[in-house]
Amino acid sequence: MTDSTSDSLAPGDIAGPREAALLARIAELETRLNVDTQTGCFTRQYFVGRFEGRARAGDELFFLDIDDFKGVNDHHGHLVGDRLLHEIGQALKAAVGPAGFVTRLSGDEFLVLLEQPGPETADGVETALHAAAARATVRLGDLVVTRTVSMGRITLRPGMTRAEAMSLADSALMDAKAAGKNRCSRTARPGSARNPSLEEVRLGLQRGEIGYHLQPILRCGDRAVAGHEALLRWERPSGEVLGPAGFLQTMTAAYDARTRPPLEAARRAADWAVRQRGGFIAFNVSEAFLDRAAREGLDWVGELIGDAPRPRIVFELVEDILTERFDQVAKVVARLQELGIRVALDDFGTGFSSLERLQSIRVDFVKIDRRFLHGAAQSDRDRELLRGMIEISHKLGAATVVEGVENESHFALARELGATHAQGFHLGRPRAI
Ligand code: C2E
Ligand code: CA
Ligand code: CA
C-alpha cells in the first residue's frame, strides 16, 4: 500500500538536518510526556523506559491504589479528588526519596520501583508509604479529606518481564484489597477479575468467549472505510467485556498445545471484514507470533487468515518489538511481504531507536500513536511535529494512519497534515461482528 510515495527515499538518504531536528523534537515531546502534571510523579511511559533500561533482579516493585478514592470524587467533587491525588502523589514521592521513583499509572494507581534497596530500606519505604499517604490531606473548612492506600509488593526475579512484574504486583494488590485494604500484601492472588488466571483464560478460549471486535480505519481523502483493525475482546458469561489489557499477557505467555490463539475467531473476523465489508483487515501480532515465525517459518499463517486474499491482510507490529529485536523482525517482515501480506508499524513515536534503522524495513503503514494527534490539537509546535512524522513516513514509502480521532476537528487536523488514513472513536468504535 503506497498511496503517497511518489518521492520515496532510497536507502541511506534520510539522515538530513531536517530529520535530525525532527528526531530531536520527538525526543523533547517524549520528555514532556515523562512527568504527570497533576501529581508531579513520573508517567507510565517513563516507567516503561526506565524499567526496560535498568530494572534488575532484586529491585522491589510496589503497586499502590488509593482506598475508596471514588468516594472522594462522588462526595466532594473532582476538584477535591484532584487535589487529594496531588497531595498523595507528593507524599509518596517524599516517602520514597532517593531509594527509587514513583509513577502514576492511571487514575488513582501508582507504582513505586526501588532499585536494589536491600530488605531494610524496602521495609522502611513500605512503612513510610502507608504513613505518608494517610497524612496527605485536603481541608474543606472544618472537613478533612484523607485516604489510605493498599499495596502489592514483589521482588523482581531474574528474567522477569515488565508485564509479569506488573501483573504479579497487581495481583498482590488485589490480595491486599481483599484482606481489608490499608495494607501491603506480597501474595499474588490468583484469578482476580482484573487478572484472570491462566486456567480461566484457557477456558475462555475453549468456550469461544475470546474473539475480535473490529474498528474501521478510514481514508482521509474520501472518508471511505479502507479496512478494519481487529482488537481482542473477551465477552465473559457475566456480560462484562474485557479489553486486551486485562488478559493479553496471560494469554500470549501461555500459548502451548492446549492454549492457542483464537484462530477461528480470527478467520471469522477476516472473512467478515474482507468479504462482507471490503478493504483490509489488520491484526496485531505479539512477540509470541515472532517467536513462532522464527522457529517454524510462516506456513501456518493460513490458519490465522483462512483463504482471505493475502494483500488484504495487514499485520501490525509495535515499535517496541522492533527496537528490541530488529534483525529478527526485519526478516519476518520481509518474509510476510513476500507472501503478499502487508505490515504496519504500530504506536510509532513511542519508542523508536533511529530513523536510519527504520529505513531498512519497508513497512506499508505507519500508525502514529494517538498522543501525537492530541498534542497537535493543543499546540502549533506539536502540530509541526506530527506533520513531520507524517511526511517522513511517506518518504519511507508507507501510508499513514493517525490514531485517536475523537472528534471532528481531530479528523480535520489529520487530513490537513496530510495523513492518508485515520482511526478513532469518532470515526467508529471497535464493535462485535
Ligand atoms: P493498539 O494496537 O494501539 O489499538 C488501538 C487501541 O486504541 C484499542 O484499544 C482501541 O480500542 C483504542 N482506540 C481506538 N480509537 C481510539 C480513540 O479515538 N481514543 C482512544 N483513547 N482510544 C482509541 P484496545 O482494544 O484496548 O487495545 C489496546 C492494545 O492491545 C492495542 O493497542 C494493541 O497493542 C493490543 N492488542 C489488541 N488486540 C490485540 C491482539 O489481537 N493481539 C495483540 N498481540 N495485541 C492486541
Ligand atoms: Ca494496533
Ligand atoms: Ca496503535
mmCIF file with all atom_site columns, C-alpha atoms in Angstrom, residues 45-201:
data_model
loop_
_atom_site.group_PDB
_atom_site.id
_atom_site.type_symbol
_atom_site.label_atom_id
_atom_site.label_alt_id
_atom_site.label_comp_id
_atom_site.label_asym_id
_atom_site.label_entity_id
_atom_site.label_seq_id
_atom_site.pdbx_PDB_ins_code
_atom_site.Cartn_x
_atom_site.Cartn_y
_atom_site.Cartn_z
_atom_site.occupancy
_atom_site.B_iso_or_equiv
_atom_site.pdbx_formal_charge
_atom_site.auth_seq_id
_atom_site.auth_comp_id
_atom_site.auth_asym_id
_atom_site.auth_atom_id
_atom_site.pdbx_PDB_model_num
ATOM 1   C CA . GLN A 1 45  ? 5.742   5.921   29.674 1.00 0.00 ? 45  GLN A CA 1
ATOM 2   C CA . TYR A 1 46  ? 8.731   6.920   31.770 1.00 0.00 ? 46  TYR A CA 1
ATOM 3   C CA . PHE A 1 47  ? 8.296   3.835   33.929 1.00 0.00 ? 47  PHE A CA 1
ATOM 4   C CA . VAL A 1 48  ? 8.336   1.593   30.868 1.00 0.00 ? 48  VAL A CA 1
ATOM 5   C CA . GLY A 1 49  ? 11.538  3.137   29.533 1.00 0.00 ? 49  GLY A CA 1
ATOM 6   C CA . ARG A 1 50  ? 13.331  3.031   32.861 1.00 0.00 ? 50  ARG A CA 1
ATOM 7   C CA . PHE A 1 51  ? 12.176  -0.483  33.657 1.00 0.00 ? 51  PHE A CA 1
ATOM 8   C CA . GLU A 1 52  ? 13.310  -1.788  30.283 1.00 0.00 ? 52  GLU A CA 1
ATOM 9   C CA . GLY A 1 53  ? 16.628  0.009   30.600 1.00 0.00 ? 53  GLY A CA 1
ATOM 10  C CA . ARG A 1 54  ? 17.576  -0.577  34.207 1.00 0.00 ? 54  ARG A CA 1
ATOM 11  C CA . ALA A 1 55  ? 15.379  -2.891  36.256 1.00 0.00 ? 55  ALA A CA 1
ATOM 12  C CA . ARG A 1 56  ? 17.205  -5.897  37.688 1.00 0.00 ? 56  ARG A CA 1
ATOM 13  C CA . ALA A 1 57  ? 16.577  -8.905  39.872 1.00 0.00 ? 57  ALA A CA 1
ATOM 14  C CA . GLY A 1 58  ? 16.420  -7.717  43.476 1.00 0.00 ? 58  GLY A CA 1
ATOM 15  C CA . ASP A 1 59  ? 14.565  -4.481  42.711 1.00 0.00 ? 59  ASP A CA 1
ATOM 16  C CA . GLU A 1 60  ? 11.313  -4.075  44.621 1.00 0.00 ? 60  GLU A CA 1
ATOM 17  C CA . LEU A 1 61  ? 8.101   -3.106  42.893 1.00 0.00 ? 61  LEU A CA 1
ATOM 18  C CA . PHE A 1 62  ? 5.052   -1.751  44.751 1.00 0.00 ? 62  PHE A CA 1
ATOM 19  C CA . PHE A 1 63  ? 1.660   -1.425  43.075 1.00 0.00 ? 63  PHE A CA 1
ATOM 20  C CA . LEU A 1 64  ? -0.488  1.071   45.026 1.00 0.00 ? 64  LEU A CA 1
ATOM 21  C CA . ASP A 1 65  ? -4.103  2.013   44.835 1.00 0.00 ? 65  ASP A CA 1
ATOM 22  C CA . ILE A 1 66  ? -5.885  4.644   46.928 1.00 0.00 ? 66  ILE A CA 1
ATOM 23  C CA . ASP A 1 67  ? -8.626  3.079   49.063 1.00 0.00 ? 67  ASP A CA 1
ATOM 24  C CA . ASP A 1 68  ? -12.162 4.237   48.221 1.00 0.00 ? 68  ASP A CA 1
ATOM 25  C CA . PHE A 1 69  ? -10.906 7.069   46.084 1.00 0.00 ? 69  PHE A CA 1
ATOM 26  C CA . LYS A 1 70  ? -14.094 7.028   44.074 1.00 0.00 ? 70  LYS A CA 1
ATOM 27  C CA . GLY A 1 71  ? -15.933 8.146   47.219 1.00 0.00 ? 71  GLY A CA 1
ATOM 28  C CA . VAL A 1 72  ? -13.862 11.346  47.292 1.00 0.00 ? 72  VAL A CA 1
ATOM 29  C CA . ASN A 1 73  ? -14.950 12.278  43.798 1.00 0.00 ? 73  ASN A CA 1
ATOM 30  C CA . ASP A 1 74  ? -18.540 11.227  44.451 1.00 0.00 ? 74  ASP A CA 1
ATOM 31  C CA . HIS A 1 75  ? -18.932 13.102  47.740 1.00 0.00 ? 75  HIS A CA 1
ATOM 32  C CA . HIS A 1 76  ? -16.682 16.100  47.333 1.00 0.00 ? 76  HIS A CA 1
ATOM 33  C CA . GLY A 1 77  ? -16.376 16.516  43.575 1.00 0.00 ? 77  GLY A CA 1
ATOM 34  C CA . HIS A 1 78  ? -13.498 16.081  41.126 1.00 0.00 ? 78  HIS A CA 1
ATOM 35  C CA . LEU A 1 79  ? -11.687 19.213  42.186 1.00 0.00 ? 79  LEU A CA 1
ATOM 36  C CA . VAL A 1 80  ? -11.178 17.845  45.663 1.00 0.00 ? 80  VAL A CA 1
ATOM 37  C CA . GLY A 1 81  ? -10.319 14.433  44.189 1.00 0.00 ? 81  GLY A CA 1
ATOM 38  C CA . ASP A 1 82  ? -7.668  16.038  42.014 1.00 0.00 ? 82  ASP A CA 1
ATOM 39  C CA . ARG A 1 83  ? -6.209  17.943  44.944 1.00 0.00 ? 83  ARG A CA 1
ATOM 40  C CA . LEU A 1 84  ? -6.032  14.827  47.071 1.00 0.00 ? 84  LEU A CA 1
ATOM 41  C CA . LEU A 1 85  ? -4.328  12.946  44.229 1.00 0.00 ? 85  LEU A CA 1
ATOM 42  C CA . HIS A 1 86  ? -1.768  15.700  44.029 1.00 0.00 ? 86  HIS A CA 1
ATOM 43  C CA . GLU A 1 87  ? -1.156  15.605  47.787 1.00 0.00 ? 87  GLU A CA 1
ATOM 44  C CA . ILE A 1 88  ? -0.853  11.840  47.868 1.00 0.00 ? 88  ILE A CA 1
ATOM 45  C CA . GLY A 1 89  ? 1.457   11.811  44.836 1.00 0.00 ? 89  GLY A CA 1
ATOM 46  C CA . GLN A 1 90  ? 3.737   14.337  46.504 1.00 0.00 ? 90  GLN A CA 1
ATOM 47  C CA . ALA A 1 91  ? 3.647   12.424  49.796 1.00 0.00 ? 91  ALA A CA 1
ATOM 48  C CA . LEU A 1 92  ? 4.579   9.151   48.097 1.00 0.00 ? 92  LEU A CA 1
ATOM 49  C CA . LYS A 1 93  ? 7.487   10.844  46.351 1.00 0.00 ? 93  LYS A CA 1
ATOM 50  C CA . ALA A 1 94  ? 8.763   12.232  49.648 1.00 0.00 ? 94  ALA A CA 1
ATOM 51  C CA . ALA A 1 95  ? 8.402   8.816   51.288 1.00 0.00 ? 95  ALA A CA 1
ATOM 52  C CA . VAL A 1 96  ? 10.466  7.112   48.606 1.00 0.00 ? 96  VAL A CA 1
ATOM 53  C CA . GLY A 1 97  ? 13.162  9.775   48.435 1.00 0.00 ? 97  GLY A CA 1
ATOM 54  C CA . PRO A 1 98  ? 16.304  8.723   46.577 1.00 0.00 ? 98  PRO A CA 1
ATOM 55  C CA . ALA A 1 99  ? 15.627  4.992   47.071 1.00 0.00 ? 99  ALA A CA 1
ATOM 56  C CA . GLY A 1 100 ? 13.583  4.820   43.873 1.00 0.00 ? 100 GLY A CA 1
ATOM 57  C CA . PHE A 1 101 ? 10.884  6.588   41.916 1.00 0.00 ? 101 PHE A CA 1
ATOM 58  C CA . VAL A 1 102 ? 7.103   6.962   41.855 1.00 0.00 ? 102 VAL A CA 1
ATOM 59  C CA . THR A 1 103 ? 4.936   6.581   38.766 1.00 0.00 ? 103 THR A CA 1
ATOM 60  C CA . ARG A 1 104 ? 1.293   7.496   38.426 1.00 0.00 ? 104 ARG A CA 1
ATOM 61  C CA . LEU A 1 105 ? -0.035  4.645   36.393 1.00 0.00 ? 105 LEU A CA 1
ATOM 62  C CA . SER A 1 106 ? -3.567  5.883   35.813 1.00 0.00 ? 106 SER A CA 1
ATOM 63  C CA . GLY A 1 107 ? -6.408  7.314   37.884 1.00 0.00 ? 107 GLY A CA 1
ATOM 64  C CA . ASP A 1 108 ? -5.590  6.527   41.495 1.00 0.00 ? 108 ASP A CA 1
ATOM 65  C CA . GLU A 1 109 ? -2.965  3.845   40.827 1.00 0.00 ? 109 GLU A CA 1
ATOM 66  C CA . PHE A 1 110 ? 0.738   4.316   41.446 1.00 0.00 ? 110 PHE A CA 1
ATOM 67  C CA . LEU A 1 111 ? 3.878   2.248   41.046 1.00 0.00 ? 111 LEU A CA 1
ATOM 68  C CA . VAL A 1 112 ? 6.983   2.551   43.150 1.00 0.00 ? 112 VAL A CA 1
ATOM 69  C CA . LEU A 1 113 ? 10.191  0.944   41.961 1.00 0.00 ? 113 LEU A CA 1
ATOM 70  C CA . LEU A 1 114 ? 13.098  0.677   44.382 1.00 0.00 ? 114 LEU A CA 1
ATOM 71  C CA . GLU A 1 115 ? 16.376  -0.113  42.711 1.00 0.00 ? 115 GLU A CA 1
ATOM 72  C CA . GLN A 1 116 ? 18.482  -2.640  44.666 1.00 0.00 ? 116 GLN A CA 1
ATOM 73  C CA . PRO A 1 117 ? 17.181  -1.383  48.000 1.00 0.00 ? 117 PRO A CA 1
ATOM 74  C CA . GLY A 1 118 ? 18.157  -4.126  50.455 1.00 0.00 ? 118 GLY A CA 1
ATOM 75  C CA . PRO A 1 119 ? 15.491  -5.533  52.775 1.00 0.00 ? 119 PRO A CA 1
ATOM 76  C CA . GLU A 1 120 ? 15.672  -2.851  55.460 1.00 0.00 ? 120 GLU A CA 1
ATOM 77  C CA . THR A 1 121 ? 15.277  0.035   53.062 1.00 0.00 ? 121 THR A CA 1
ATOM 78  C CA . ALA A 1 122 ? 12.404  -1.712  51.293 1.00 0.00 ? 122 ALA A CA 1
ATOM 79  C CA . ASP A 1 123 ? 10.585  -2.395  54.571 1.00 0.00 ? 123 ASP A CA 1
ATOM 80  C CA . GLY A 1 124 ? 11.235  1.184   55.673 1.00 0.00 ? 124 GLY A CA 1
ATOM 81  C CA . VAL A 1 125 ? 9.793   2.543   52.434 1.00 0.00 ? 125 VAL A CA 1
ATOM 82  C CA . GLU A 1 126 ? 6.754   0.301   52.766 1.00 0.00 ? 126 GLU A CA 1
ATOM 83  C CA . THR A 1 127 ? 6.000   1.753   56.203 1.00 0.00 ? 127 THR A CA 1
ATOM 84  C CA . ALA A 1 128 ? 6.748   5.279   55.039 1.00 0.00 ? 128 ALA A CA 1
ATOM 85  C CA . LEU A 1 129 ? 4.397   4.945   52.051 1.00 0.00 ? 129 LEU A CA 1
ATOM 86  C CA . HIS A 1 130 ? 1.479   3.953   54.276 1.00 0.00 ? 130 HIS A CA 1
ATOM 87  C CA . ALA A 1 131 ? 2.138   6.735   56.732 1.00 0.00 ? 131 ALA A CA 1
ATOM 88  C CA . ALA A 1 132 ? 2.725   9.397   54.087 1.00 0.00 ? 132 ALA A CA 1
ATOM 89  C CA . ALA A 1 133 ? -0.443  8.584   52.166 1.00 0.00 ? 133 ALA A CA 1
ATOM 90  C CA . ALA A 1 134 ? -2.558  8.626   55.327 1.00 0.00 ? 134 ALA A CA 1
ATOM 91  C CA . ARG A 1 135 ? -1.089  12.002  56.327 1.00 0.00 ? 135 ARG A CA 1
ATOM 92  C CA . ALA A 1 136 ? -1.838  13.625  52.962 1.00 0.00 ? 136 ALA A CA 1
ATOM 93  C CA . THR A 1 137 ? -4.972  15.722  53.387 1.00 0.00 ? 137 THR A CA 1
ATOM 94  C CA . VAL A 1 138 ? -7.254  18.193  51.690 1.00 0.00 ? 138 VAL A CA 1
ATOM 95  C CA . ARG A 1 139 ? -9.071  20.604  54.007 1.00 0.00 ? 139 ARG A CA 1
ATOM 96  C CA . LEU A 1 140 ? -12.520 21.916  53.203 1.00 0.00 ? 140 LEU A CA 1
ATOM 97  C CA . GLY A 1 141 ? -13.413 24.301  56.024 1.00 0.00 ? 141 GLY A CA 1
ATOM 98  C CA . ASP A 1 142 ? -13.711 22.021  59.032 1.00 0.00 ? 142 ASP A CA 1
ATOM 99  C CA . LEU A 1 143 ? -13.714 18.906  56.959 1.00 0.00 ? 143 LEU A CA 1
ATOM 100 C CA . VAL A 1 144 ? -10.501 16.970  56.389 1.00 0.00 ? 144 VAL A CA 1
ATOM 101 C CA . VAL A 1 145 ? -10.418 14.548  53.463 1.00 0.00 ? 145 VAL A CA 1
ATOM 102 C CA . THR A 1 146 ? -7.857  11.730  53.687 1.00 0.00 ? 146 THR A CA 1
ATOM 103 C CA . ARG A 1 147 ? -7.431  8.267   52.273 1.00 0.00 ? 147 ARG A CA 1
ATOM 104 C CA . THR A 1 148 ? -5.271  5.227   52.959 1.00 0.00 ? 148 THR A CA 1
ATOM 105 C CA . VAL A 1 149 ? -3.529  3.129   50.309 1.00 0.00 ? 149 VAL A CA 1
ATOM 106 C CA . SER A 1 150 ? -3.377  -0.589  49.616 1.00 0.00 ? 150 SER A CA 1
ATOM 107 C CA . MET A 1 151 ? -0.256  -2.082  48.086 1.00 0.00 ? 151 MET A CA 1
ATOM 108 C CA . GLY A 1 152 ? 1.075   -5.177  46.427 1.00 0.00 ? 152 GLY A CA 1
ATOM 109 C CA . ARG A 1 153 ? 4.814   -5.692  46.738 1.00 0.00 ? 153 ARG A CA 1
ATOM 110 C CA . ILE A 1 154 ? 7.087   -8.043  44.858 1.00 0.00 ? 154 ILE A CA 1
ATOM 111 C CA . THR A 1 155 ? 10.813  -8.615  44.431 1.00 0.00 ? 155 THR A CA 1
ATOM 112 C CA . LEU A 1 156 ? 11.958  -8.845  40.830 1.00 0.00 ? 156 LEU A CA 1
ATOM 113 C CA . ARG A 1 157 ? 13.349  -12.219 39.880 1.00 0.00 ? 157 ARG A CA 1
ATOM 114 C CA . PRO A 1 158 ? 15.955  -12.853 37.169 1.00 0.00 ? 158 PRO A CA 1
ATOM 115 C CA . GLY A 1 159 ? 14.443  -12.627 33.698 1.00 0.00 ? 159 GLY A CA 1
ATOM 116 C CA . MET A 1 160 ? 11.106  -11.269 34.886 1.00 0.00 ? 160 MET A CA 1
ATOM 117 C CA . THR A 1 161 ? 9.468   -9.114  32.230 1.00 0.00 ? 161 THR A CA 1
ATOM 118 C CA . ARG A 1 162 ? 7.758   -5.818  32.951 1.00 0.00 ? 162 ARG A CA 1
ATOM 119 C CA . ALA A 1 163 ? 4.365   -7.286  32.198 1.00 0.00 ? 163 ALA A CA 1
ATOM 120 C CA . GLU A 1 164 ? 4.980   -10.223 34.534 1.00 0.00 ? 164 GLU A CA 1
ATOM 121 C CA . ALA A 1 165 ? 6.211   -7.943  37.298 1.00 0.00 ? 165 ALA A CA 1
ATOM 122 C CA . MET A 1 166 ? 3.254   -5.585  36.972 1.00 0.00 ? 166 MET A CA 1
ATOM 123 C CA . SER A 1 167 ? 0.767   -8.374  36.792 1.00 0.00 ? 167 SER A CA 1
ATOM 124 C CA . LEU A 1 168 ? 2.185   -10.090 39.907 1.00 0.00 ? 168 LEU A CA 1
ATOM 125 C CA . ALA A 1 169 ? 2.317   -6.849  41.866 1.00 0.00 ? 169 ALA A CA 1
ATOM 126 C CA . ASP A 1 170 ? -1.227  -6.003  40.775 1.00 0.00 ? 170 ASP A CA 1
ATOM 127 C CA . SER A 1 171 ? -2.350  -9.405  41.869 1.00 0.00 ? 171 SER A CA 1
ATOM 128 C CA . ALA A 1 172 ? -0.727  -8.886  45.299 1.00 0.00 ? 172 ALA A CA 1
ATOM 129 C CA . LEU A 1 173 ? -2.545  -5.542  45.458 1.00 0.00 ? 173 LEU A CA 1
ATOM 130 C CA . MET A 1 174 ? -5.837  -7.348  44.853 1.00 0.00 ? 174 MET A CA 1
ATOM 131 C CA . ASP A 1 175 ? -4.927  -9.614  47.748 1.00 0.00 ? 175 ASP A CA 1
ATOM 132 C CA . ALA A 1 176 ? -4.312  -6.579  49.991 1.00 0.00 ? 176 ALA A CA 1
ATOM 133 C CA . LYS A 1 177 ? -7.683  -5.145  48.990 1.00 0.00 ? 177 LYS A CA 1
ATOM 134 C CA . ALA A 1 178 ? -9.464  -8.428  49.621 1.00 0.00 ? 178 ALA A CA 1
ATOM 135 C CA . ALA A 1 179 ? -7.816  -8.700  53.039 1.00 0.00 ? 179 ALA A CA 1
ATOM 136 C CA . GLY A 1 180 ? -9.351  -5.409  54.137 1.00 0.00 ? 180 GLY A CA 1
ATOM 137 C CA . LYS A 1 181 ? -7.344  -2.566  52.484 1.00 0.00 ? 181 LYS A CA 1
ATOM 138 C CA . ASN A 1 182 ? -4.823  -0.163  54.034 1.00 0.00 ? 182 ASN A CA 1
ATOM 139 C CA . ARG A 1 183 ? -2.185  -2.861  53.985 1.00 0.00 ? 183 ARG A CA 1
ATOM 140 C CA . CYS A 1 184 ? 0.568   -4.352  51.866 1.00 0.00 ? 184 CYS A CA 1
ATOM 141 C CA . SER A 1 185 ? 0.490   -7.890  50.536 1.00 0.00 ? 185 SER A CA 1
ATOM 142 C CA . ARG A 1 186 ? 3.259   -9.897  48.956 1.00 0.00 ? 186 ARG A CA 1
ATOM 143 C CA . THR A 1 187 ? 1.000   -12.750 47.945 1.00 0.00 ? 187 THR A CA 1
ATOM 144 C CA . ALA A 1 188 ? -0.290  -12.858 44.406 1.00 0.00 ? 188 ALA A CA 1
ATOM 145 C CA . ARG A 1 189 ? -3.981  -13.612 44.353 1.00 0.00 ? 189 ARG A CA 1
ATOM 146 C CA . PRO A 1 190 ? -4.840  -15.987 41.517 1.00 0.00 ? 190 PRO A CA 1
ATOM 147 C CA . GLY A 1 191 ? -7.772  -15.317 39.305 1.00 0.00 ? 191 GLY A CA 1
ATOM 148 C CA . SER A 1 192 ? -8.976  -11.889 40.377 1.00 0.00 ? 192 SER A CA 1
ATOM 149 C CA . ALA A 1 193 ? -11.331 -10.122 37.979 1.00 0.00 ? 193 ALA A CA 1
ATOM 150 C CA . ARG A 1 194 ? -8.544  -7.878  36.746 1.00 0.00 ? 194 ARG A CA 1
ATOM 151 C CA . ASN A 1 195 ? -6.089  -10.692 36.456 1.00 0.00 ? 195 ASN A CA 1
ATOM 152 C CA . PRO A 1 196 ? -7.747  -13.809 35.202 1.00 0.00 ? 196 PRO A CA 1
ATOM 153 C CA . SER A 1 197 ? -5.719  -16.905 35.868 1.00 0.00 ? 197 SER A CA 1
ATOM 154 C CA . LEU A 1 198 ? -4.250  -18.980 33.095 1.00 0.00 ? 198 LEU A CA 1
ATOM 155 C CA . GLU A 1 199 ? -6.937  -21.616 33.635 1.00 0.00 ? 199 GLU A CA 1
ATOM 156 C CA . GLU A 1 200 ? -9.688  -19.020 33.251 1.00 0.00 ? 200 GLU A CA 1
ATOM 157 C CA . VAL A 1 201 ? -8.120  -17.721 30.047 1.00 0.00 ? 201 VAL A CA 1
#
